[in-house]
mmCIF file of C-alpha atoms and ligand atoms in Angstrom:
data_model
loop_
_atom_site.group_PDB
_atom_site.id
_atom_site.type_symbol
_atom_site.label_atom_id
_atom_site.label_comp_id
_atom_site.label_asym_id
_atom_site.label_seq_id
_atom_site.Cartn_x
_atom_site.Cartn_y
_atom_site.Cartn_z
ATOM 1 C CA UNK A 1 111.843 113.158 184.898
ATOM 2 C CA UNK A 2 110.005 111.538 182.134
ATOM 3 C CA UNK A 3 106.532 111.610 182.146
ATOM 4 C CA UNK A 4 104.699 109.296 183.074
ATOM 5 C CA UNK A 5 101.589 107.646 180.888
ATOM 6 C CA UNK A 6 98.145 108.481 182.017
ATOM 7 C CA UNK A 7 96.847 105.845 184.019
ATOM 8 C CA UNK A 8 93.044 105.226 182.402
ATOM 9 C CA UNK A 9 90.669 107.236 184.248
ATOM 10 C CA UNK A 10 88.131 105.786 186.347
ATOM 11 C CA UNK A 11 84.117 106.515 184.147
ATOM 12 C CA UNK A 12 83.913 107.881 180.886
ATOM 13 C CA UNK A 13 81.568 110.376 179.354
ATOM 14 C CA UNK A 14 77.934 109.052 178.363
ATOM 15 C CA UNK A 15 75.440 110.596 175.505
ATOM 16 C CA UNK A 16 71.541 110.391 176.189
ATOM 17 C CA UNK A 17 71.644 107.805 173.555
ATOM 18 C CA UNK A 18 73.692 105.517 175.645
ATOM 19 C CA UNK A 19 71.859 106.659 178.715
ATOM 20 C CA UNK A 20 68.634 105.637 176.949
ATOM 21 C CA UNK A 21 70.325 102.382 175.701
ATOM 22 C CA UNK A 22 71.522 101.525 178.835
ATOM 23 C CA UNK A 23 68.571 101.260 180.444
ATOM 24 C CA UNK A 24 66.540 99.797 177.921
ATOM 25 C CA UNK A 25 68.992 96.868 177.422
ATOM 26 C CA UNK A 26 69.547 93.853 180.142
ATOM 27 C CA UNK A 27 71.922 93.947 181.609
ATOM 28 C CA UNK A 28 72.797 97.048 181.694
ATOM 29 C CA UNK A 29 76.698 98.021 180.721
ATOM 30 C CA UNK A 30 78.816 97.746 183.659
ATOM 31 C CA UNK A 31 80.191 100.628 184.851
ATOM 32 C CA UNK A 32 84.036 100.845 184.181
ATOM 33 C CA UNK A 33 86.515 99.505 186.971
ATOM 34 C CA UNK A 34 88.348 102.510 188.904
ATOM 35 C CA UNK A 35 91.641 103.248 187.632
ATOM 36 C CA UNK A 36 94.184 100.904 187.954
ATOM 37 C CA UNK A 37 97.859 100.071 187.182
ATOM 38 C CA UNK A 38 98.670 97.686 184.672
ATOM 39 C CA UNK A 39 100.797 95.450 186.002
ATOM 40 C CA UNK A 40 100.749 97.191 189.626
ATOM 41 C CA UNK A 41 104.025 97.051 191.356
ATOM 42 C CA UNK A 42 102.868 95.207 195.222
ATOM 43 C CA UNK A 43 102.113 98.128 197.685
ATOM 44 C CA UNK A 44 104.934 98.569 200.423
ATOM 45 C CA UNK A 45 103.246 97.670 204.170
ATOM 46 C CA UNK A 46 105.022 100.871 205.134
ATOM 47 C CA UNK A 47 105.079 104.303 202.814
ATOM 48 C CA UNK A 48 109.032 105.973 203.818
ATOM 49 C CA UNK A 49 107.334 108.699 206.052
ATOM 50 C CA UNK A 50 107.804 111.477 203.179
ATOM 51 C CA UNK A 51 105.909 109.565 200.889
ATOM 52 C CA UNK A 52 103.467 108.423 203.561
ATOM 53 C CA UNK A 53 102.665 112.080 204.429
ATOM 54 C CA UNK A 54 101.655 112.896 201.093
ATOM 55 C CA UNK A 55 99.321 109.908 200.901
ATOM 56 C CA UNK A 56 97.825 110.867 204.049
ATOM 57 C CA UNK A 57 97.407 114.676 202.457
ATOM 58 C CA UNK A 58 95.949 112.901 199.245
ATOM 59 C CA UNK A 59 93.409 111.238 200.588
ATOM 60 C CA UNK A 60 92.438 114.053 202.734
ATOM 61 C CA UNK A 61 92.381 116.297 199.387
ATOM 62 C CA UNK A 62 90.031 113.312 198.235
ATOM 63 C CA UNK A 63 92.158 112.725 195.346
ATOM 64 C CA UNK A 64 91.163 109.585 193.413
ATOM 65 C CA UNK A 65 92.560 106.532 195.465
ATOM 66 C CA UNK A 66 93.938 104.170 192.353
ATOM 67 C CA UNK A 67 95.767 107.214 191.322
ATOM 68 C CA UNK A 68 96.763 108.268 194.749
ATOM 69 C CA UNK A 69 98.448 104.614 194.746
ATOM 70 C CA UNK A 70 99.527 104.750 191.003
ATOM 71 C CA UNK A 71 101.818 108.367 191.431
ATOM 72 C CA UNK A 72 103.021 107.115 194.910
ATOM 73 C CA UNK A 73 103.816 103.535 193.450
ATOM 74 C CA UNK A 74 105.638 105.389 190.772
ATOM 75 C CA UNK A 75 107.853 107.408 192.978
ATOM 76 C CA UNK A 76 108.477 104.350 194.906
ATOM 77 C CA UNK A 77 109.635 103.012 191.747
ATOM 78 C CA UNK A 78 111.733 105.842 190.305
ATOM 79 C CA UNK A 79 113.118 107.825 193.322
ATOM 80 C CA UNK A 80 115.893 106.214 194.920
ATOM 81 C CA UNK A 81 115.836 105.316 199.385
ATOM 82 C CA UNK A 82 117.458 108.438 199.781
ATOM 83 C CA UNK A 83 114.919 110.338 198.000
ATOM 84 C CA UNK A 84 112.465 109.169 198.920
ATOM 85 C CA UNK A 85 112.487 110.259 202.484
ATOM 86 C CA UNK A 86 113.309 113.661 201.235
ATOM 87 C CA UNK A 87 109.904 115.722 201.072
ATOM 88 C CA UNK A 88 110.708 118.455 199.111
ATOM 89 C CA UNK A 89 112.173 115.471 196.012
ATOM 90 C CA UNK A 90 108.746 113.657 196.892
ATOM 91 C CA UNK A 91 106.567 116.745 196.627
ATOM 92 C CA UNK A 92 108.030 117.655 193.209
ATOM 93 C CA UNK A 93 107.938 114.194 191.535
ATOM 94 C CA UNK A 94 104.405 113.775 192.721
ATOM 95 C CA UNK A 95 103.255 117.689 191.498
ATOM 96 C CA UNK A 96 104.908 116.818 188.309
ATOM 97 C CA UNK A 97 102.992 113.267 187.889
ATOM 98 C CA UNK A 98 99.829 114.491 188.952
ATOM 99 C CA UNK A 99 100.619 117.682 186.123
ATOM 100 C CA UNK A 100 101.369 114.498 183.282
ATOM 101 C CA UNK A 101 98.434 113.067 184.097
ATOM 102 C CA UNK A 102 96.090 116.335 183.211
ATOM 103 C CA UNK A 103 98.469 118.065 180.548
ATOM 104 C CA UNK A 104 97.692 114.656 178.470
ATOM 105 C CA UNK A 105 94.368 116.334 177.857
ATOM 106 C CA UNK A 106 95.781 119.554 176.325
ATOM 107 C CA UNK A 107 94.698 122.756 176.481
ATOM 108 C CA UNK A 108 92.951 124.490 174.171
ATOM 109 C CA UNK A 109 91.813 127.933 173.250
ATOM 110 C CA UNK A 110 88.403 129.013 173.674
ATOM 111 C CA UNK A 111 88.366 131.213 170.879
ATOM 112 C CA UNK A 112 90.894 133.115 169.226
ATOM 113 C CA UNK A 113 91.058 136.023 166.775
ATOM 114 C CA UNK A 114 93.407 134.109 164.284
ATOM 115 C CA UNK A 115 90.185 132.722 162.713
ATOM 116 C CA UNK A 116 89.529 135.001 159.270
ATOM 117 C CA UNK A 117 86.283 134.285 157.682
ATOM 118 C CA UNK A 118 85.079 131.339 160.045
ATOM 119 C CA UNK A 119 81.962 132.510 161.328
ATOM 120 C CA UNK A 120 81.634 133.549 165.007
ATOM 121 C CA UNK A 121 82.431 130.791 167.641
ATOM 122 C CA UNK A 122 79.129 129.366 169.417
ATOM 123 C CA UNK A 123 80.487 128.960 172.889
ATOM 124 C CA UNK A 124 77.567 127.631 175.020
ATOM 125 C CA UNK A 125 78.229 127.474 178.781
ATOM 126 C CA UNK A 126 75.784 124.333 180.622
ATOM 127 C CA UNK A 127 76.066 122.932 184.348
ATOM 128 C CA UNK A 128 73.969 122.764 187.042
ATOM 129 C CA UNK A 129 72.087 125.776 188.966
ATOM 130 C CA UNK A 130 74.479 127.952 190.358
ATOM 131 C CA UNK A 131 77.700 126.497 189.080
ATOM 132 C CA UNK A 132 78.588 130.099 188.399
ATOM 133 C CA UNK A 133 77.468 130.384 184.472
ATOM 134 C CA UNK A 134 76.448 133.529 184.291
ATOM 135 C CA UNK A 135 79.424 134.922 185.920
ATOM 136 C CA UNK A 136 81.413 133.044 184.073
ATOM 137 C CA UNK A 137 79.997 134.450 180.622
ATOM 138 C CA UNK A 138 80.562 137.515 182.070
ATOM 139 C CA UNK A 139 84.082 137.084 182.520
ATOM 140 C CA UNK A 140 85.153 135.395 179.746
ATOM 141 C CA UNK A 141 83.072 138.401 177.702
ATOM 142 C CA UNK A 142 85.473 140.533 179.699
ATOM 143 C CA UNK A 143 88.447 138.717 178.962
ATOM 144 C CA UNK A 144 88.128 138.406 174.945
ATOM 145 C CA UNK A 145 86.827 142.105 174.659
ATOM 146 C CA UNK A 146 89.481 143.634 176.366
ATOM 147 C CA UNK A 147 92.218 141.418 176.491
ATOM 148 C CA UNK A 148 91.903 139.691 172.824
ATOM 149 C CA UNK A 149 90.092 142.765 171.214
ATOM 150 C CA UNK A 150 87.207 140.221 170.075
ATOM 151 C CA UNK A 151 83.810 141.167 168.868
ATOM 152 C CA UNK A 152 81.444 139.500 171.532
ATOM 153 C CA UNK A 153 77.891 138.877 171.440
ATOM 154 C CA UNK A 154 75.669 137.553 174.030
ATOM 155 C CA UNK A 155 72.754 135.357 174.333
ATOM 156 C CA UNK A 156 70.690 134.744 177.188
ATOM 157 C CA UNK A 157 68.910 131.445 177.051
ATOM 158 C CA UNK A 158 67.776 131.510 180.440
ATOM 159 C CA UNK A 159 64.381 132.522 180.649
ATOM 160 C CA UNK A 160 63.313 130.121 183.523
ATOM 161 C CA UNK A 161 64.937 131.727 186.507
ATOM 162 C CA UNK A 162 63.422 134.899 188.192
ATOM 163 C CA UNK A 163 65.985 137.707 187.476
ATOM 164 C CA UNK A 164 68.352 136.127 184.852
ATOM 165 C CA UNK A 165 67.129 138.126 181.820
ATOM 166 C CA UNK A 166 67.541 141.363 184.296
ATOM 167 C CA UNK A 167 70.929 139.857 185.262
ATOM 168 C CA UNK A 168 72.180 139.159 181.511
ATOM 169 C CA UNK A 169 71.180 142.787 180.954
ATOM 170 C CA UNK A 170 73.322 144.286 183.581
ATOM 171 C CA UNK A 171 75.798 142.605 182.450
ATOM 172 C CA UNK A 172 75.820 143.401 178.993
ATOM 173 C CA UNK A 173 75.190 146.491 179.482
ATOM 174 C CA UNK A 174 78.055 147.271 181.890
ATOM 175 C CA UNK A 175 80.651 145.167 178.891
ATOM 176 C CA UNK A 176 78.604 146.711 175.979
ATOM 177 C CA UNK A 177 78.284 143.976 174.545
ATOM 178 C CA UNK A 178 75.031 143.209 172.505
ATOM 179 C CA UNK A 179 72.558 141.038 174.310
ATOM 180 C CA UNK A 180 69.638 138.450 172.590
ATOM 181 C CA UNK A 181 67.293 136.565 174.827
ATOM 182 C CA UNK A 182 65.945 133.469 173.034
ATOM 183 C CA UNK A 183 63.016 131.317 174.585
ATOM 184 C CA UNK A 184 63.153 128.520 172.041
ATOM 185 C CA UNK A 185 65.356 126.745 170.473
ATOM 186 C CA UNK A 186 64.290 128.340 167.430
ATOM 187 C CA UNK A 187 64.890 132.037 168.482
ATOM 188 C CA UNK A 188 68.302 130.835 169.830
ATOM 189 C CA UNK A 189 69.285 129.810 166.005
ATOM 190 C CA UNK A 190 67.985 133.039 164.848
ATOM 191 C CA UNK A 191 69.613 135.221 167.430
ATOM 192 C CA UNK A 192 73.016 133.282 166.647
ATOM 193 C CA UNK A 193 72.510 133.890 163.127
ATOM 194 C CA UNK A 194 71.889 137.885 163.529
ATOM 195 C CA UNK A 195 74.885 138.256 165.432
ATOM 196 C CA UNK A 196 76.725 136.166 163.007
ATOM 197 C CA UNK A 197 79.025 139.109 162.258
ATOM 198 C CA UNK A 198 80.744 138.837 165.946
ATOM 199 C CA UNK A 199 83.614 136.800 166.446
ATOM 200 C CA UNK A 200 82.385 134.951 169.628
ATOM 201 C CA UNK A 201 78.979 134.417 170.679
ATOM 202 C CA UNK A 202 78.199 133.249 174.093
ATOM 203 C CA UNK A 203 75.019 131.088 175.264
ATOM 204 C CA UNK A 204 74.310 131.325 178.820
ATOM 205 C CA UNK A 205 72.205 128.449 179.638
ATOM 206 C CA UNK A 206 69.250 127.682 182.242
ATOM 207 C CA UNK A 207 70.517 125.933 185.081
ATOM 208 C CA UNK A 208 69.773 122.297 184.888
ATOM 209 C CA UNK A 209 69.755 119.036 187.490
ATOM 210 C CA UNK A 210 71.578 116.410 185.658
ATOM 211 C CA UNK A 211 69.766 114.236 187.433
ATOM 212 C CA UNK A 212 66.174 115.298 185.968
ATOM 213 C CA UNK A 213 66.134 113.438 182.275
ATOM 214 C CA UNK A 214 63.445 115.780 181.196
ATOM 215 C CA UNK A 215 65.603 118.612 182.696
ATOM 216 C CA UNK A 216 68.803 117.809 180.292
ATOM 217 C CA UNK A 217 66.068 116.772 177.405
ATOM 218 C CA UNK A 218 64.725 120.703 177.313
ATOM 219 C CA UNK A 219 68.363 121.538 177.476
ATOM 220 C CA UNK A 220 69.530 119.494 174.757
ATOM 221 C CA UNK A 221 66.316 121.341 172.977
ATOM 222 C CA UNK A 222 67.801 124.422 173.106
ATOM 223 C CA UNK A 223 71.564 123.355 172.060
ATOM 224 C CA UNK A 224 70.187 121.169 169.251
ATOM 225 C CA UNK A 225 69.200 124.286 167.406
ATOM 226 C CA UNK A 226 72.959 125.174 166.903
ATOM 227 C CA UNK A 227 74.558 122.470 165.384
ATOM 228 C CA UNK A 228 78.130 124.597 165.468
ATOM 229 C CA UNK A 229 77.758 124.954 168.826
ATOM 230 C CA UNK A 230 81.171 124.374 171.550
ATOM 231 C CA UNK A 231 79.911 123.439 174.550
ATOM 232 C CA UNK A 232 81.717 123.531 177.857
ATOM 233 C CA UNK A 233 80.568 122.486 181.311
ATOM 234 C CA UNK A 234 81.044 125.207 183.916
ATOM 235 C CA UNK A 235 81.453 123.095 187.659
ATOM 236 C CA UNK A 236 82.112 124.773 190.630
ATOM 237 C CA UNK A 237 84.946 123.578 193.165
ATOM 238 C CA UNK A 238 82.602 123.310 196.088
ATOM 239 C CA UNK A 239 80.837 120.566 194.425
ATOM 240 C CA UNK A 240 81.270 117.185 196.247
ATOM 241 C CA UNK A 241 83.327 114.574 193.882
ATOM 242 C CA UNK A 242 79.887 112.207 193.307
ATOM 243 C CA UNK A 243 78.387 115.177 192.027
ATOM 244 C CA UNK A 244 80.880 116.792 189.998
ATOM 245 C CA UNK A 245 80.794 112.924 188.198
ATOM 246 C CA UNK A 246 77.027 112.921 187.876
ATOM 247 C CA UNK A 247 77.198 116.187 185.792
ATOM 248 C CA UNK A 248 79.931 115.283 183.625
ATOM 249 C CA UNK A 249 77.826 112.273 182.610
ATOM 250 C CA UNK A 250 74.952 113.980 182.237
ATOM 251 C CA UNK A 251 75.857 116.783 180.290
ATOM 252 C CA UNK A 252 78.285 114.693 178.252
ATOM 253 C CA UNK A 253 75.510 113.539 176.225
ATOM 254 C CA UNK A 254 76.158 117.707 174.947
ATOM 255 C CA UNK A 255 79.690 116.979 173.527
ATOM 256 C CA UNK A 256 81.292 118.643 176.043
ATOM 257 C CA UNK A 257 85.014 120.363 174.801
ATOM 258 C CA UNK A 258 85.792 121.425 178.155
ATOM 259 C CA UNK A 259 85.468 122.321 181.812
ATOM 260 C CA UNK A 260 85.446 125.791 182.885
ATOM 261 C CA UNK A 261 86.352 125.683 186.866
ATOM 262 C CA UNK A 262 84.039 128.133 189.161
ATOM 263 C CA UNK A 263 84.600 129.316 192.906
ATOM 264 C CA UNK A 264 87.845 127.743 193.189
ATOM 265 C CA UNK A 265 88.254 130.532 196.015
ATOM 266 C CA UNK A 266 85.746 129.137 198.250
ATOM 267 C CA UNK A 267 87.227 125.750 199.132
ATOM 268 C CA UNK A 268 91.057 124.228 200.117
ATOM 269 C CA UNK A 269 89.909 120.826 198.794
ATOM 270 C CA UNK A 270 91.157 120.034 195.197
ATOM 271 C CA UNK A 271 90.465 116.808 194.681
ATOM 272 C CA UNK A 272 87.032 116.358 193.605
ATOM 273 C CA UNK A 273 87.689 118.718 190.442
ATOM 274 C CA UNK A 274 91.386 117.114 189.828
ATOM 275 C CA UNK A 275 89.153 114.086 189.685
ATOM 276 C CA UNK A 276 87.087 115.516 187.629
ATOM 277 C CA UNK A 277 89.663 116.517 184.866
ATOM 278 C CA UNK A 278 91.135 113.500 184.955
ATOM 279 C CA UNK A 279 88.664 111.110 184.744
ATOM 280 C CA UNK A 280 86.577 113.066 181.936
ATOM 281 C CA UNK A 281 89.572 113.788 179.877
ATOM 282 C CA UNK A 282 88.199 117.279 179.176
ATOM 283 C CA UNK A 283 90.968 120.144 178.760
ATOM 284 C CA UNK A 284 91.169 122.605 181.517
ATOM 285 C CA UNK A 285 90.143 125.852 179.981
ATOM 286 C CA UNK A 286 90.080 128.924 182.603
ATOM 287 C CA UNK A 287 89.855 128.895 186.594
ATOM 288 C CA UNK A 288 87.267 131.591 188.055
ATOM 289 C CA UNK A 289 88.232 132.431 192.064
ATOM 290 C CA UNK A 290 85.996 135.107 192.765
ATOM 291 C CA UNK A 291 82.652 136.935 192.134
ATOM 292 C CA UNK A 292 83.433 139.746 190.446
ATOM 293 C CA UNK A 293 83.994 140.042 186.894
ATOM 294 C CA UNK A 294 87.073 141.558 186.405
ATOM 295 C CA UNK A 295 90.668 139.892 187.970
ATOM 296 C CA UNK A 296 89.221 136.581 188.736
ATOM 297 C CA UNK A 297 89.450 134.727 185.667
ATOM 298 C CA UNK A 298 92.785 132.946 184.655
ATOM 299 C CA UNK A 299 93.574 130.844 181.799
ATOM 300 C CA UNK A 300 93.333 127.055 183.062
ATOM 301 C CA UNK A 301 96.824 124.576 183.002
ATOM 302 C CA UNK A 302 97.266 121.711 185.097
ATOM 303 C CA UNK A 303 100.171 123.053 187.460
ATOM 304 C CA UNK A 304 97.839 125.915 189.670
ATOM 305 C CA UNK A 305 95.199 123.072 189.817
ATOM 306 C CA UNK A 306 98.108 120.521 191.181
ATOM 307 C CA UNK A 307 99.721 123.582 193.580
ATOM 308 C CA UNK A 308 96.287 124.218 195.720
ATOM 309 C CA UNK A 309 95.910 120.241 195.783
ATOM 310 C CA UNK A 310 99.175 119.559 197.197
ATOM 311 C CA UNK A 311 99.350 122.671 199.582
ATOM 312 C CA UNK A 312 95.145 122.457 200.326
ATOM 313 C CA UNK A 313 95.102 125.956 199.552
ATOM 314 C CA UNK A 314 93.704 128.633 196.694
ATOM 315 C CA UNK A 315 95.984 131.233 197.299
ATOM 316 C CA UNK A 316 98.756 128.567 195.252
ATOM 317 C CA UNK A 317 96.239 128.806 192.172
ATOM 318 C CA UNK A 318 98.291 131.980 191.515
ATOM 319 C CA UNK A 319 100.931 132.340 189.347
ATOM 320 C CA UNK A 320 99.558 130.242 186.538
ATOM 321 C CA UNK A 321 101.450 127.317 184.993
ATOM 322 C CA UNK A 322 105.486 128.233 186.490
HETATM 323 N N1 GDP B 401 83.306 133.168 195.333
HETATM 324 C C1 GDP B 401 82.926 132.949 194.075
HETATM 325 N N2 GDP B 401 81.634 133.135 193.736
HETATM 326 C C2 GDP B 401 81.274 132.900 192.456
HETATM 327 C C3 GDP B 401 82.198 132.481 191.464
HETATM 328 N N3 GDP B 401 81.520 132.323 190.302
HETATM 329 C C4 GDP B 401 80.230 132.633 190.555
HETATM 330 N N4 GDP B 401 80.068 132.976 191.853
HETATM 331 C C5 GDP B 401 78.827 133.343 192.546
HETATM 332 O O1 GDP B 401 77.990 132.201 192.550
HETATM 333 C C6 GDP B 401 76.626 132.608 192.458
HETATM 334 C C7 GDP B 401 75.954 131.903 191.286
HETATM 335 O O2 GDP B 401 76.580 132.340 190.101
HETATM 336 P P1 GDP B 401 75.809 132.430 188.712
HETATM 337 O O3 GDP B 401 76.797 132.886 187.694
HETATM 338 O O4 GDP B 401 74.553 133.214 188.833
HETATM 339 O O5 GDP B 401 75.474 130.871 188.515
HETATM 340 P P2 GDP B 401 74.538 130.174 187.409
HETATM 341 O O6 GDP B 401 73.245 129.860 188.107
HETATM 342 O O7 GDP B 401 75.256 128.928 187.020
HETATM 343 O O8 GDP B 401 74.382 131.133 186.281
HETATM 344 C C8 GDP B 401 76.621 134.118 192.328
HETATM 345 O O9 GDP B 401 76.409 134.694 193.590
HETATM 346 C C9 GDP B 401 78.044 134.427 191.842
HETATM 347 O O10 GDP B 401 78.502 135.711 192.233
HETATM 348 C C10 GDP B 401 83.565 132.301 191.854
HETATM 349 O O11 GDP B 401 84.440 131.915 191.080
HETATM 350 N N5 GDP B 401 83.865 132.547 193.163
HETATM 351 MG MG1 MG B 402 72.679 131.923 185.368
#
């Protein structure tokens, strides 16, 4: 099957700038029409029951509805009568639209040791409070240490909540890595800049309510002090779709390069982060399903993400991108 274009995803990524614009001016811009197909072929009154199953399982997954319509209009359109009443043809068409749709976005590493002379990355790691950051720079420490043989540094910039220096420590300690805690955004550049002989440095963050302005404005303190800085937002999969779009917006204003996916163990509902991928055209970059540290971190790629969606279950995040 040829792949289908995206269809154009339904809000796009906002800077404070904008934000600040937005309000300021009358009337404000309008917020950007959910997705829809160009020239949309006329719904059928009646889905064939295959394809009407799936739509049902869609919209319980609380995929996005103009692209639930767009990938079953599609099948409708390429699939022949037979086919189309034949679930298993249905299933795979729609898994590999749905796939199209994200891969479009690419996938890029988060650092890699092919990078001779380049200065440490700056990964910093932002989303709201207990999206699963700190785990998260745990694991990918883990990961690039061990599995990538990377020199890995680690910087705790959250000194608001009770316990997170103690918690950075523990971990650091137990993945020897070397740990900085930074208060301002000052000591943040200076701590980057003494471990500037590592070849990934990672910022753990404060945890921060994208919908406090001042909240994001202390954060964007802190990140403006490293200017080199890749910043990705960390979301969790328990997070209910609304939300999972307010943060995106929020902490867009950070140039985000990526999502890193959290807790994709605790829920059988994809939809709200597919939504989330697609509409913020942010590359998937790794999948955490689990507390601990160690064996609960993959490498992101659309077709896990599409799997659990279309069988409402984490288990199918397994086996990565066959
Ligand atoms: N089940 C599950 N729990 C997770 C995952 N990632 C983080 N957690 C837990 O979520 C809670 C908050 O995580 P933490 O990293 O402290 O979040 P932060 O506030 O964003 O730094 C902790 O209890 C973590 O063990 C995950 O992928 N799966
Ligand atoms: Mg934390």
């Amino acid at each position: 099957m040829r792949a289908p274009k995206p269809a154009a995803p339904s809000f796009e990524r906002i800077d404070l700038a904008r934000r600040e614009t937005a309000r300021s001016a009358a009337p404000a811009a309008p917020t950007p029409k959910p997705a829809a197909r160009q020239n949309p072929t006329p719904l059928p009154a009646r889905w064939p029951a295959a394809l009407d199953e799936l739509r049902v399982h869609l919209s319980a997954q609380g995929l996005d509805t103009g692209l639930t319509q767009t990938v079953l209009a599609t099948c409708a359109e390429t699939l022949n009568p037979r086919a189309q009443d034949d679930r298993v043809r249905v299933r795979e068409h729609i898994q590999q639209q749905l796939e199209a749709h994200l891969r479009a976005w690419g996938s890029p590493a988060l650092a890699s040791p092919a990078r001779p002379g380049a200065g440490p990355r700056v990964v910093c790691l932002v989303g709201p409070s207990g999206s699963g950051k700190t785990s998260m720079a745990a694991k990918l420490a883990a990961h690039h240490t061990r599995n990538l043989g990377l020199r890995v540094a680690w910087i705790c910039a959250d000194t608001y909540r009770a316990g997170a220096i103690a918690q950075a420590r523990i971990y650091a300690e137990s993945l020897r890595l070397p740990l900085r805690v930074a208060y301002t955004g000052a000591e943040l550049a200076q701590a980057a800049d003494a471990e500037k002989d590592s070849d990934l440095i990672l910022v753990d963050t404060p945890g921060c309510n994208p919908r406090r302005e001042a909240s994001l404005v202390e954060l964007g303190e802190l990140l403006t002090a490293l200017p080199t800085r890749v910043t990705y937002l960390v979301a969790p999969a328990t997070a209910k779709d609304e939300d999972l779009a307010d943060a995106v917006s929020a902490f867009g204003a950070f140039d985000l390069k990526g999502l890193l996916l959290t807790k994709l163990d605790e829920t059988a509902t994809f939809g709200a982060l597919y939504n989330l991928a697609w509409r913020s055209r942010l590359p998937l970059l790794f999948y955490s399903s689990g507390p601990g540290v160690l064996d609960t971190l993959e490498p992101a790629s659309a077709a896990p993400l599409v799997r659990a969606l279309l069988n409402a279950d984490p288990a199918s995040l397994e086996g990565g991108a066959r």
